[in-house]
Every structure is written in C-alpha cells, then in structure tokens.
Amino acid sequence: MYQYSEQDHQLLLERVEQFRGQVQRRLSGQLSEDEFKHQRLRNGLYLQLHAYMLRVAIPYGLLSSDQMRTLAHIARKYDKGYGHFSTRQNIQYNWPKLEDVPDILDDLASVEMHAIQTSGNCIRNTTSDPLAGVSRDELEDPRPYCELIRQWSTFHPEFNFLPRKFKIAVSGAAHDRAAVAVHDIGLRLIKNAEGETGFEVHVGGGLGRTPMIGKVIRTFLPKQDMLTYLEAILRVYNLLGRRDNLYKARIKILVHETGEEKFRELVEEEWQKIKASGLFLRDEDLTWIKGFFKDPEYETLPDRDAEFENLLLSNADFARWVDKNVELHKQSGYRIVYLSLKTAHQPPGDVTADQMDAIADLSDRYSLGQIRTTHRQNLVLSDVRLQDLPALWGELTALDLATPNYNHVTDIISCPGLDYCALATARSIPISQALTNRFDDYDYVNDLGDISINISGCINACGHHHVANIGILGVNKKGIEVYQLTLGGSAREDASIGKIIGPAFEADQIVDAVSDVLAVYLENREDPEETFLATYRRLGEAPFKERLYG
Amino acid sequence: MALQVYTASLLKEGLVAYLSLEDGSPSWTADIRQATAGHGELLDSLKAAAEKSAQDNLVVAPYAIDVLETDAGWMASTKREQIRAEGPTIRLPQDKSRESRRAA
Amino acid sequence: MDNYIKDRKPDHDEWMPFTGLEEGSSLPSGDIYVPLEEWLQARETLLARNGRLGVAVRNTDNLGILKDDLERLDLVVLEFPKMADGRAFSQARLLRERYGFKGEIRATGDILHDQLFYMQRCGINGFEIREDQDISSSLKAFDEMTITYQPACDEEFPIWRREK
Ligand code: HEM
Ligand code: SF4
C-alpha cells in the first residue's frame, strides 16, 4: 500500500496543529460557533443528535493492521468502544468530545490517517473496489489511480469551495463493486479496440433528493490524461454549478440542465487547454505510483487443500460460510474472505474495539496485514491461503463476524438514522434489525440468493436506498415514522434507480411488506437462477403492487 | 399553550443538555425531567438565559422544544426529541471486556 | 489602516472604485477601477486618462472577453460574495495561468483567514479582508501549511514531479 513520504507526514502534522489552534480558540471563546463550524466541517467533525461525530477517511477503503489497531484504540479511549463503517468506506465515531479531537487526529496522523475532506463542499475521499488487486475479473488495479486522485485533490486550492460535495469512485474490474454510476465522477478502467487500458468517464451520478445515474461523458480516456481531465470537469463545475439552491448544487443537476452533449463540449474544450499541463501523467509517474501496489510475494500453492475439503464435506456451517463469504482469488491457493458486519446483534457496519483489534491480528496472521472496507459496510481479508480458511472461520465465528450472508437478504445497508443523525426523519437501524431477525434463516437466505436491501433515515439517502433491489426510506408523517418502499434499484454495472411502489408503511408493517415482496419473487421467478432484480425487471411492479396493496 | 423547555449541546462534550432556571440562576442538566418548562414570560427568560450561555460558550445552538407532563416529569413531545433526551433506541455495541470493566 | 493585504503584507489601498461613467463626464485622476460593463463600453475614454486602470468582474463573468485587454490593466477585482462561493478561485487561475495577467488580482467580499492560503495559490495577491477580521492573525494564514500536492500558480508540477 501507499507509504507516506516525509512531506505527507509533515502535511498531516501541520493540519493537526492548525485544527488544535482552532479548537483552542473555540473553547476559549475567540471563535464563535458560526466561524468554527466552517473549520470543523472541513475536518469531518459534525454536531449530531447526541454528540459530536468524527468521520475518518480510509482512502479507497484500504487499511493496514496497525491502522485498524489505532482505530480500535481511538474507539476505546475517546469514544464508547465502537465505530461505524460507512457506505463510503470510511469510519465514523459517534461520541468524541471536542476537546479530545486534536489528540485523536494526532493518533491518526501517527498511522498516516486523518479526517481531511471527509465533509464540506470539497472533493471527498475517493472510493474504490474492495477487491482491487485480487479479483479475477480485474483489468487493472484501480488503487494507484485512487492514490493519485487523493494527492491531487488534497487541499486543492481551486476546488475547496465547490457548489457542493464531490465524490469520485474508481473501479478496475468487469463487475462494478464501487457503484461508479452513482458518483459525481465514476471512472471505470476499460480496454479500447487497440487493447490499451483507459477510463470510461461517468459524470453526474448521485443519490440524495434527486437520484441520478451518471452519464458517460467520455468513452475512452487515456490513463495519462486522468488528472488533467478531472481538473477540467471540476473547473467547469466550479464555475457553472448552481449555487442558488442547495438542492440543485450537485454536478448531476449541472449535467442534467446543461445537457449531456453541451456539458461534454465544455469539458473537452477546457481539457484541450490543460491537457499538456504539469498534471499530465508520464509513464514514470505511473510506474512510481504503481510501485506501491505491487502484488505481495504470493506462495506457489495448489488450488486444493485436503483439510479444507474435508471440513467442507463434514461441517455444514463451514460449507455455508465458504459458499457465501469466500470468493476466488486471482492467485492459486488463495481466497478472498468477507467479514460480515451484519448480524441481528449489532447495527450494520458497527464494529467494537475488541473486534477491531482481533481483526487486525487475524489480518496479520492470515492475510498479509491488510483489511479493506466495502461500500456495503462489510470488511474484507483479501489474501487468505486456502489452507487457513478452517482456522480463520473458527476465529471469525467466535467474533460474530462469520454470518454467511454476503450480498444476501440480511446483508443490509443502513445509515445511522434517527438514532444518531440530526437530519433524520425516521429510525433506520431498528428496521434493519427487525428485518434481520425475521429473515435470519439460512435456507431462506440461501434460497433468495443475490439481493440487496438498503435503508436510509431521510431523503439524503446516505443508506443508498435508491440503488437497492429493495430500498427503504424512513419518512416522518405527522409525527409518525413511516417507511417508503422502492423496488428495482441496482448499484452495479447495470445501475438503476428504484421506483417507489406505493404509499408508505408504518414501522410495524414494513417487515411484513418486505416479506410479501420476497414471496412474490419466490413464487414468480422462472428458476432459482433468476435473481430478484431479474424477476422484477421481467415482471415490472404490478404483481408486487397487487400483493402489497390489493 | 404548549409548555416548552430549552435544549442545546454542550460545547466541550457535544452532549445534550436542558436548561434549568432556579431563582433566576441558570444551569444545564442532561436530564430533561429536571429542566424548567414554561411559556410566555418564563419562556422569554429561558430564551435569554439560553442565549447568554451560548454567548458564554457553554452551549451550542440552543432552541426550544415542546414538552408534555408525565408522572415522571417532562417528556419531549416529538420522537426526535425523545430520542435526543433518552439516547439511541438500540443497544449500543459493547465488548465483553468493557462490560466487565464497567461492572468492576 | 485599511484591512488590506498586498503581496503578503498589510498595505495602503491606492485604488478608487469608480462607476457611473457617462459620455463627456469628467473622470477622476489617480488609480481607478470600473465594473466590467463600463470598461467594455468606454474602453477608449478610460485609456485616454492618466493613471492606472482596473476592472471589477462578477464571479459569473467569462473572463475570456478581457483577455486582449489585460496588458492595459493593472488590477482585476474578483468577488467572493460568500465564503462558500468559490467560483473566483477558478477565475483567478485562468487570469494568471491562461491569460498571463501580471497585475494585481484582488479578492473582495467575504474574505477570511481560511481562504487566504488557497487564494494565494490561485494567483490572488491582493486581499480586502473582512472588516471584523484581525489582520495580523490573517497574515499567518499564508504560511500555515508548507506542503502542497498539486500544480497551481505557485507550482508548475504536482509534488511527485518536483525536485526533492
Ligand atoms: C451522521 C451524519 C451524516 C450527515 C449529516 C450526512 C449528511 C448527508 C447529506 C446532507 C447528504 C445529501 C447530499 C446531497 O445530496 O447533496 C448525504 C449523502 C450521502 N451520505 Fe451522508 N450524512 C451522514 C452520515 C452518513 C453515513 C453514516 C454514511 C454511510 C453509511 C453516509 C454516506 C452518504 C452517501 C453514500 C450519500 C449519498 C451521496 C450522494 O448523494 O450521491 N452519510 N449525507
Ligand atoms: S440518510 Fe438522512 S438520516 Fe441517514 S445518515 Fe444520511 S442524513 Fe442522516
């Protein structure tokens, strides 16, 4: 993974000192709340329903074991012993004290971490494929490009006061595990007719109040031009993006209102003028950055293992876990392991300090000391030897991290909702727990197959409900929490926005409603291979509507 | 006319607090039941005291909320404010080590 | 003392804003700057005068129309109506980098400590700091950070292409 240079370290230290000064000036009354708010929001520090909330960046979702231990330490020392992994691959702490935040940032800086640009109208943490570098369907590792984007965007002097927040995702595989279509900019590595790799550039995706799928603004961008092209897009957006209405300020609205064709012309025209500038990526720049993401020294191993196969036959629980949470690796004799953060006992994405420490140790022992976070709020150990799977499974089971449900019905995304969030209109975590309790039966989960349920506690859509196969949006209707159901969304390469199926349900009806939807699917699918989404797309909403509303 | 109490977040901790006014001297408590509720003139003096606390950098962003009277004392009238007063409605994740440390 | 910084030092502002130019009316002497429309309408009259000239633009103006005039100008005044409105950051870079403007680029409006570091990187070298701000503490903003990653007006190359 990327190793900080002296300058990278220096920058973090300067930033922590600057923020420490700001906190001191706030506590002593020299800064008013209005003035301080701008500063804390540039450092991921919000004031939430019960307390401050600190969002820490995990660049493209990649963590070392030492970083994970530091996250555990922070959870224990400054918070209530847990953290929340978000849909943007970051981690949030729900209870830090203002006076402790500079010390937290110091601890983070000691392991090359920070909260820079995790809030505010700037370029946020770049997200990516959690299987980068290890999956079989990958064209090229996206992480070197993410790291270049991280450096380019950090304290970018021109783009720190954009019309609105700006999120970039990069994916390098055939399957899109980074939801590139719903980002302000999504970059997909592809091959052109000449066999060169470059980017397909999606612009103007986003969720929130007006969900939109990004438009392909350029079908092929040579890699060398990545940063000049991003700079051109951002410049057009900074100059022309709407600032008169907060809800129309995202780039998706600019693309929509300008028209795709015209927007493309504007970007291309700007780009022509800067494409030869200092941001052009020379081959040696790419070689340098790729050097940080070289394959580890994999052992030469057979892709079979007797002990593993015996356990597979003799232990149904192990077999279920392997079936659901283990994926093939590009390297023979290795596997990718998903750690499920989705149980009925803990809110989706929440991890306790002890679990974090244990995960760090497991990654050291079994997976080359690295952990990835996923946009579906789970974790990944990316380089586990096949022969180690039985032992790892035992340890994960003891930690309650081995629920066999990856990409299945109980693998629910949920935002914090009204239990934590000051903007929420309804609770989301209790709904996710009620659904998990209802559907927590392996045979049922297995039968339903690949499916996604996502829940947001308000229209801001932090829980990605629009792009779930089954999306749930909590709304406040005359003081009562009610839940709107959307069907047919997808965040993958076939991205689509779900459609609201009808009037909202009260909290005690929503689980039944989802259950009905699942029943309609099971009754109508052509065969067990047909996924929920495929069935919905084939049949349309009618049979679902009929069952739900008669 | 609905009774109201003043609430805010403590600047240093960020935690939720309610204003209590006894013999004209203000203090902030985590317990909504101990808050001073009022309307009319009393509410005006609560407002003044709350804004003064914000100016003195004790609390952040004070505002008034409706409360209902129950046997146990004041209770916020909206779901949001009830959750703010009582904390998350779900069980917080907790390590065994932490539980035992607490018990010890 | 004005709340004015030029080239990282507190300074006295010599410039006079001027507007309301009419045919035949007499122009003030000294250094003046006028709104962009007036410059476009009365270019020749303004140039016939002695004294330096500047133009004030709105952050929605396309500065391409000024590009052939820049040699005659000594000041371009940019506006930041609210702190959050960062359009003029791009305008500043375009003026310096694309159109090669050598005179003063001045930031006016809601100008606070926090933007100064970024503004100077975008080529802005004159600052009308908001009245309630303490100018000596604002001066520190220019050096609060010593590391920059990306090219801007002060650096041609990103950090990975610079001499170590
Ligand atoms: C608790 C404090 C949070 C606040 C105040 C907050 C606020 C917001 C707001 C206002 C938006 C809408 C932005 C827009 O459309 O312009 C948004 C979008 C989003 N947030 Fe959050 N959020 C919070 C927590 C989270 C969490 C915990 C997650 C991850 C689980 C998250 C992930 C996202 C994502 C993925 C989006 C959608 C991006 C898009 O609109 O394209 N946020 N958030
Ligand atoms: S979707 Fe709404 S309730 Fe959920 S975290 Fe985002 S802002 Fe809060």
PDB file of C-alpha atoms in Angstrom, chain C residues 51-120:
ATOM      1  CA  GLY C  51      -3.386  56.863 -14.074  1.00  0.00           C
ATOM      2  CA  ARG C  52      -3.679  53.135 -13.701  1.00  0.00           C
ATOM      3  CA  LEU C  53      -6.815  51.201 -14.551  1.00  0.00           C
ATOM      4  CA  GLY C  54      -8.524  48.191 -13.108  1.00  0.00           C
ATOM      5  CA  VAL C  55     -11.672  46.214 -13.789  1.00  0.00           C
ATOM      6  CA  ALA C  56     -14.048  44.630 -11.324  1.00  0.00           C
ATOM      7  CA  VAL C  57     -15.700  41.444 -12.548  1.00  0.00           C
ATOM      8  CA  ARG C  58     -18.530  39.362 -11.219  1.00  0.00           C
ATOM      9  CA  ASN C  59     -17.861  35.743 -10.452  1.00  0.00           C
ATOM     10  CA  THR C  60     -20.266  34.732 -13.200  1.00  0.00           C
ATOM     11  CA  ASP C  61     -18.414  36.674 -15.921  1.00  0.00           C
ATOM     12  CA  ASN C  62     -16.490  34.796 -18.550  1.00  0.00           C
ATOM     13  CA  LEU C  63     -13.034  36.375 -18.410  1.00  0.00           C
ATOM     14  CA  GLY C  64     -12.212  35.321 -21.947  1.00  0.00           C
ATOM     15  CA  ILE C  65     -13.605  38.661 -23.166  1.00  0.00           C
ATOM     16  CA  LEU C  66     -10.931  40.500 -21.192  1.00  0.00           C
ATOM     17  CA  LYS C  67      -8.004  38.546 -22.414  1.00  0.00           C
ATOM     18  CA  ASP C  68      -6.792  41.006 -25.051  1.00  0.00           C
ATOM     19  CA  ASP C  69      -7.217  43.929 -22.677  1.00  0.00           C
ATOM     20  CA  LEU C  70      -5.200  42.605 -19.811  1.00  0.00           C
ATOM     21  CA  GLU C  71      -1.971  44.255 -20.906  1.00  0.00           C
ATOM     22  CA  ARG C  72      -3.581  47.631 -20.321  1.00  0.00           C
ATOM     23  CA  LEU C  73      -4.886  46.761 -16.892  1.00  0.00           C
ATOM     24  CA  ASP C  74      -3.084  46.783 -13.564  1.00  0.00           C
ATOM     25  CA  LEU C  75      -5.829  45.343 -11.423  1.00  0.00           C
ATOM     26  CA  VAL C  76      -8.610  42.796 -11.688  1.00  0.00           C
ATOM     27  CA  VAL C  77     -11.002  42.716  -8.757  1.00  0.00           C
ATOM     28  CA  LEU C  78     -12.706  39.382  -8.078  1.00  0.00           C
ATOM     29  CA  GLU C  79     -15.718  38.859  -5.845  1.00  0.00           C
ATOM     30  CA  PHE C  80     -16.382  36.267  -3.178  1.00  0.00           C
ATOM     31  CA  PRO C  81     -19.917  37.208  -2.154  1.00  0.00           C
ATOM     32  CA  LYS C  82     -19.994  34.459   0.458  1.00  0.00           C
ATOM     33  CA  MET C  83     -17.187  32.422   1.852  1.00  0.00           C
ATOM     34  CA  ALA C  84     -18.721  29.280   0.395  1.00  0.00           C
ATOM     35  CA  ASP C  85     -18.886  30.730  -3.104  1.00  0.00           C
ATOM     36  CA  GLY C  86     -15.602  29.686  -4.658  1.00  0.00           C
ATOM     37  CA  ARG C  87     -16.122  30.499  -8.344  1.00  0.00           C
ATOM     38  CA  ALA C  88     -13.492  33.218  -8.347  1.00  0.00           C
ATOM     39  CA  PHE C  89     -10.788  30.708  -7.401  1.00  0.00           C
ATOM     40  CA  SER C  90     -11.092  29.372 -10.934  1.00  0.00           C
ATOM     41  CA  GLN C  91     -11.256  32.857 -12.422  1.00  0.00           C
ATOM     42  CA  ALA C  92      -8.029  33.781 -10.671  1.00  0.00           C
ATOM     43  CA  ARG C  93      -6.170  30.777 -12.005  1.00  0.00           C
ATOM     44  CA  LEU C  94      -7.424  31.429 -15.508  1.00  0.00           C
ATOM     45  CA  LEU C  95      -6.286  35.053 -15.331  1.00  0.00           C
ATOM     46  CA  ARG C  96      -2.809  34.109 -14.220  1.00  0.00           C
ATOM     47  CA  GLU C  97      -2.177  30.845 -15.965  1.00  0.00           C
ATOM     48  CA  ARG C  98      -4.167  31.070 -19.149  1.00  0.00           C
ATOM     49  CA  TYR C  99      -4.232  34.777 -19.915  1.00  0.00           C
ATOM     50  CA  GLY C 100      -0.897  35.607 -18.332  1.00  0.00           C
ATOM     51  CA  PHE C 101      -2.149  38.582 -16.314  1.00  0.00           C
ATOM     52  CA  LYS C 102       0.722  40.176 -14.389  1.00  0.00           C
ATOM     53  CA  GLY C 103      -1.062  42.867 -12.382  1.00  0.00           C
ATOM     54  CA  GLU C 104      -2.808  42.642  -9.052  1.00  0.00           C
ATOM     55  CA  ILE C 105      -5.615  40.128  -8.662  1.00  0.00           C
ATOM     56  CA  ARG C 106      -7.680  41.207  -5.722  1.00  0.00           C
ATOM     57  CA  ALA C 107     -10.145  39.246  -3.618  1.00  0.00           C
ATOM     58  CA  THR C 108     -13.090  41.192  -2.234  1.00  0.00           C
ATOM     59  CA  GLY C 109     -16.193  40.236  -0.318  1.00  0.00           C
ATOM     60  CA  ASP C 110     -16.370  37.655   2.435  1.00  0.00           C
ATOM     61  CA  ILE C 111     -12.623  37.234   2.824  1.00  0.00           C
ATOM     62  CA  LEU C 112     -11.487  35.348   5.914  1.00  0.00           C
ATOM     63  CA  HIS C 113      -8.337  33.759   7.232  1.00  0.00           C
ATOM     64  CA  ASP C 114      -9.273  30.296   5.931  1.00  0.00           C
ATOM     65  CA  GLN C 115      -9.343  31.088   2.245  1.00  0.00           C
ATOM     66  CA  LEU C 116      -6.095  33.046   2.073  1.00  0.00           C
ATOM     67  CA  PHE C 117      -3.747  30.125   1.682  1.00  0.00           C
ATOM     68  CA  TYR C 118      -5.773  28.749  -1.224  1.00  0.00           C
ATOM     69  CA  MET C 119      -6.248  32.183  -2.779  1.00  0.00           C
ATOM     70  CA  GLN C 120      -2.558  32.915  -2.944  1.00  0.00           C
TER      71      GLN C 120
END
